[in-house]
PDB file of C-alpha atoms in Angstrom:
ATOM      1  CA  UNK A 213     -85.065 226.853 113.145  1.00 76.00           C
ATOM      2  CA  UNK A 214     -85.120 223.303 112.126  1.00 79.00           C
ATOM      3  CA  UNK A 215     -87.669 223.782 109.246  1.00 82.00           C
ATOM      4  CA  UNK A 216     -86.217 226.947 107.927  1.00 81.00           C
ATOM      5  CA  UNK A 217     -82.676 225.619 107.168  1.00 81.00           C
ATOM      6  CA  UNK A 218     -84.240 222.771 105.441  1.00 85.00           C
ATOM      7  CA  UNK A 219     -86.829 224.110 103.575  1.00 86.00           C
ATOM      8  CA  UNK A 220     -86.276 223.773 100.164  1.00 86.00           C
ATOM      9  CA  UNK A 221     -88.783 226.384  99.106  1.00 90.00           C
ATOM     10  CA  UNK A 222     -86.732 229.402 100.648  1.00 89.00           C
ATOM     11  CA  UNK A 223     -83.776 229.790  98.952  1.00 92.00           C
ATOM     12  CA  UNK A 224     -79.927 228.889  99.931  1.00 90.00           C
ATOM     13  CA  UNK A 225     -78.870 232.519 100.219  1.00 91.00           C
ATOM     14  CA  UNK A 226     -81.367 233.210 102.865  1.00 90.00           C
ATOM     15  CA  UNK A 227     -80.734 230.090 104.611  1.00 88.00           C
ATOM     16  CA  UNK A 228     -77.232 230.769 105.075  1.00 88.00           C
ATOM     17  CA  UNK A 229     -77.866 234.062 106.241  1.00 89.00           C
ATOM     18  CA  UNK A 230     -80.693 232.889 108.702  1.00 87.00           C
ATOM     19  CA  UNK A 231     -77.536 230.824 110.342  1.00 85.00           C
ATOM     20  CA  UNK A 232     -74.921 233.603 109.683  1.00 86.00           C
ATOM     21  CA  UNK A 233     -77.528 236.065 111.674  1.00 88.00           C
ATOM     22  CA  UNK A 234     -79.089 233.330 114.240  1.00 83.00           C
ATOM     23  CA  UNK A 235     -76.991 230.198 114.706  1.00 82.00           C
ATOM     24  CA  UNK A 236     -73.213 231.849 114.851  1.00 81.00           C
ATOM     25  CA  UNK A 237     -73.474 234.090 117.734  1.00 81.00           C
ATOM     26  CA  UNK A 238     -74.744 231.741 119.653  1.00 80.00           C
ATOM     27  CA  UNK A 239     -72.006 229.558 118.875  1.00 77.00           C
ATOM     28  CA  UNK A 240     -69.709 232.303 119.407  1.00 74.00           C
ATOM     29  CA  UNK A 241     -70.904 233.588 122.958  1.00 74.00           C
ATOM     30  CA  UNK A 242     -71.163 230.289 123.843  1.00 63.00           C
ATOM     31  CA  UNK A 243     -67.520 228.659 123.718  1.00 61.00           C
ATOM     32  CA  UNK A 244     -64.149 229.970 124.804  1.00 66.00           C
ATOM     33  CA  UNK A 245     -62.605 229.137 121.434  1.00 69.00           C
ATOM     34  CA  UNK A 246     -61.142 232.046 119.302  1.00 76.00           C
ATOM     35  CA  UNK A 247     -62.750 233.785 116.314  1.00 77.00           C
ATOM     36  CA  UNK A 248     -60.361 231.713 114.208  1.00 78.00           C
ATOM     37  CA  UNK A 249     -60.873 228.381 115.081  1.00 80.00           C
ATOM     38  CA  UNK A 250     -64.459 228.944 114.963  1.00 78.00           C
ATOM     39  CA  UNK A 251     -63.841 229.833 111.110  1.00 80.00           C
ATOM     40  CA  UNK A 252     -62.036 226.833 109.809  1.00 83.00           C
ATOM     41  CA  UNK A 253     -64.828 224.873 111.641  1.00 83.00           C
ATOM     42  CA  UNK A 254     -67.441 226.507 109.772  1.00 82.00           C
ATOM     43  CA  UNK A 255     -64.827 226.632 106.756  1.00 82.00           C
ATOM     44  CA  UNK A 256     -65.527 229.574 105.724  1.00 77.00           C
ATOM     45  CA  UNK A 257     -62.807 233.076 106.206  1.00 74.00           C
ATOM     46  CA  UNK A 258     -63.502 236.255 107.322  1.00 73.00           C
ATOM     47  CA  UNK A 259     -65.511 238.269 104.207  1.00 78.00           C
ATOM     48  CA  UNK A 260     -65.721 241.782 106.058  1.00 80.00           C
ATOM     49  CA  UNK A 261     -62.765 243.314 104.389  1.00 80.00           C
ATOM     50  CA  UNK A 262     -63.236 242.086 101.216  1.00 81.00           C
ATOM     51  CA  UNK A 263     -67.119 243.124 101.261  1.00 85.00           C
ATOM     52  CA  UNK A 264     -65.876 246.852 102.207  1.00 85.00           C
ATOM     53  CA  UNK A 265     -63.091 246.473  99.657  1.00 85.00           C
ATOM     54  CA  UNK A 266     -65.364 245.812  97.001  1.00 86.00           C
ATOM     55  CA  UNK A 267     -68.079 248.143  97.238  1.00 90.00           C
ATOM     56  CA  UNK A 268     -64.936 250.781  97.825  1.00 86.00           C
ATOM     57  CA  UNK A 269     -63.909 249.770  94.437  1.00 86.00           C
ATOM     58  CA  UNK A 270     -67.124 250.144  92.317  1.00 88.00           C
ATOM     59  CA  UNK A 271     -68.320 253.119  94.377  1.00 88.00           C
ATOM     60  CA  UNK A 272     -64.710 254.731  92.798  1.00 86.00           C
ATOM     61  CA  UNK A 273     -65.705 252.845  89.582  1.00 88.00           C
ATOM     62  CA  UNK A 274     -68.891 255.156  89.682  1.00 88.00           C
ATOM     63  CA  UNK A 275     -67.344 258.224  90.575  1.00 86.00           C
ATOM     64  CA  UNK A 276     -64.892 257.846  88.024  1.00 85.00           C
ATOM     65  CA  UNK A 277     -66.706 256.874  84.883  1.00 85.00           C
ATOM     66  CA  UNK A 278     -68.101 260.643  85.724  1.00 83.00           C
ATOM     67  CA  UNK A 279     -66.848 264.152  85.067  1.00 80.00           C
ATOM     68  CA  UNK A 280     -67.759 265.830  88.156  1.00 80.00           C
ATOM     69  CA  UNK A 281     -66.957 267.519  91.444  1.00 79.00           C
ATOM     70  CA  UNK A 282     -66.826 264.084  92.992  1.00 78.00           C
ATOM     71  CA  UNK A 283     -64.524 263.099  90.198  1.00 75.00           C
ATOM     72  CA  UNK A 284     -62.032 266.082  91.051  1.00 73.00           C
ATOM     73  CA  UNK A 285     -62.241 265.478  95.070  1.00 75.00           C
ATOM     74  CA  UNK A 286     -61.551 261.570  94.863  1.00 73.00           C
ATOM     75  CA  UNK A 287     -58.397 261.755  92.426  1.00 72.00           C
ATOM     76  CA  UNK A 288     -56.998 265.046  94.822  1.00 70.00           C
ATOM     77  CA  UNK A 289     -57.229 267.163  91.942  1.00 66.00           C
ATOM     78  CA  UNK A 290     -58.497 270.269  93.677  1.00 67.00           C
ATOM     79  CA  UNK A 291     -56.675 274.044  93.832  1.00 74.00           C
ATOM     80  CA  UNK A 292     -55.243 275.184  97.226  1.00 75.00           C
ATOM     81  CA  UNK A 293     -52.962 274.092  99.846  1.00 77.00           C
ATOM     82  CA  UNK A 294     -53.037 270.967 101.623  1.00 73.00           C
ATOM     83  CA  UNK A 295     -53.049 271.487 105.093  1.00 76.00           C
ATOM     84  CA  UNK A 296     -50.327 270.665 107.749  1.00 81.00           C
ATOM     85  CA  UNK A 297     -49.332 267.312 109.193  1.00 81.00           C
ATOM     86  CA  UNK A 298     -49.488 263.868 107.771  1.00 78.00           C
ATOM     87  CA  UNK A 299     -51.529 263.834 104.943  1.00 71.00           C
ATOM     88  CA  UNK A 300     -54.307 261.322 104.843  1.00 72.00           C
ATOM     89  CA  UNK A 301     -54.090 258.437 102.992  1.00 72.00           C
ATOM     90  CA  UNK A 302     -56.274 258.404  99.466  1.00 75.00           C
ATOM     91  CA  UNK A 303     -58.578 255.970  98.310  1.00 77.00           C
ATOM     92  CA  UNK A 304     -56.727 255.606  94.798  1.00 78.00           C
ATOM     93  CA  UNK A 305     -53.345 254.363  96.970  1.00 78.00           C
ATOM     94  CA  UNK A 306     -55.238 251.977  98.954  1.00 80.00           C
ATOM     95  CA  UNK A 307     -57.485 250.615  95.641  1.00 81.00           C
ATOM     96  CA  UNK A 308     -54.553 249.788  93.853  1.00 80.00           C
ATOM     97  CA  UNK A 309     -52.622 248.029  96.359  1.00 80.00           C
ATOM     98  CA  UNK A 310     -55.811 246.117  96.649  1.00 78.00           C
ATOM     99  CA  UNK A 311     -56.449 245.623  92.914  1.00 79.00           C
ATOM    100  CA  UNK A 312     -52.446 245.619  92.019  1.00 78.00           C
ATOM    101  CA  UNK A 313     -53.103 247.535  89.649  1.00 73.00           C
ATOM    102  CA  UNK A 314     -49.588 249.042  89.673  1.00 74.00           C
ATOM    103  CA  UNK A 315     -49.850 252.526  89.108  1.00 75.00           C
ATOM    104  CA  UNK A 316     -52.824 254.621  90.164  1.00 74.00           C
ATOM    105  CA  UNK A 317     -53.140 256.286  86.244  1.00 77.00           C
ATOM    106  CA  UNK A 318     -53.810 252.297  85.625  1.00 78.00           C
ATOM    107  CA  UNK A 319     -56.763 252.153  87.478  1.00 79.00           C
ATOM    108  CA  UNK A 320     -58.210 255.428  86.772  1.00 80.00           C
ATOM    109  CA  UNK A 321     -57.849 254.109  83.394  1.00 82.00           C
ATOM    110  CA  UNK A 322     -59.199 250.818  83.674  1.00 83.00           C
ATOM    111  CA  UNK A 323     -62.266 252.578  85.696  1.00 85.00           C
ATOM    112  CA  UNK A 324     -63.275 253.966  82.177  1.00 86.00           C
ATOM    113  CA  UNK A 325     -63.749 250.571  80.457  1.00 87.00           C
ATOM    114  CA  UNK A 326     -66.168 248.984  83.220  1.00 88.00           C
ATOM    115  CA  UNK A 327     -65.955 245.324  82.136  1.00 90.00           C
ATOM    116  CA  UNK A 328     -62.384 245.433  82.841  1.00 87.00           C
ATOM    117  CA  UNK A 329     -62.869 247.083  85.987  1.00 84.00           C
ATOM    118  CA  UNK A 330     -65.487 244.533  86.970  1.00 88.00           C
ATOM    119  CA  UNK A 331     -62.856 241.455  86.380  1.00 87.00           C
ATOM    120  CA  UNK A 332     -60.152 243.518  88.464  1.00 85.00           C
ATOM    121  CA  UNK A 333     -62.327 243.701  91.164  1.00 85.00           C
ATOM    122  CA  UNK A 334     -63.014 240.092  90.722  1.00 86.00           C
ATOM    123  CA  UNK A 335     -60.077 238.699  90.892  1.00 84.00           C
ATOM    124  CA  UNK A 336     -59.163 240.832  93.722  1.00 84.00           C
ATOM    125  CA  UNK A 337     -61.894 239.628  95.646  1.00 82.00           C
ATOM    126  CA  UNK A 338     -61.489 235.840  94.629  1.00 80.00           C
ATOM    127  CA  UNK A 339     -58.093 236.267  96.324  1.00 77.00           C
ATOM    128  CA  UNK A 340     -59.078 236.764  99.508  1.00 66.00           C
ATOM    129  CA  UNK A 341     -57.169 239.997 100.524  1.00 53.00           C
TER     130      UNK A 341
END
């Protein structure tokens, strides 16, 4: 393992996700610490959420940007009655408390120009939450 994490020729990406994939669980089965003192000792914070967060956001980017069926179903814009019970949470709520984008007409709207929509996703990302 030795002479892949410091071999220059393979890139740093892949060497920090040969010890992400290899090194880490062994370190975590290993000890009786807690998940989060095992991140600040590997400084580093947990990147799940954000990862789904962000690939939420320019999946909707996508779907957005094009006048479909797709475009209808994730904005709720389709004819009938909603059914009974508590009504499921949409994607547009939880993207925009995400982005804080305000309003959810804001980010449809910003979805449109996708350089903006790029930076909003960005910054919500280099935030952390």
């Amino acid at each position: 393992m030795k002479t892949v994490l410091t071999n220059k020729n393979i890139s740093i990406r892949t060497r920090r996700r040969a010890l992400e994939c290899y090194i880490e669980p062994i370190l975590m089965y290993g000890s009786k610490k807690t998940n989060d003192t095992v991140l600040e000792e590997a400084h580093t914070t947990r990147l799940l959420i954000s990862k789904i967060r962000k690939r939420q956001a320019t999946f909707f980017g996508h779907v957005m940007r094009r006048e479909k069926l797709e475009n209808l179903v994730t904005t709720g814009m389709l004819e009938g009655k909603r059914s009974r019970g508590k009504q499921r949470e949409k994607l547009i709520v939880g993207l925009t408390d995400w982005l804080k984008a305000g309003k959810s007409l804001e980010a449809i709207e910003a979805t449109k120009d996708r350089k903006k929509w790029r930076t909003m996703i960005a910054n919500a990302v280099k935030q952390g939450t």
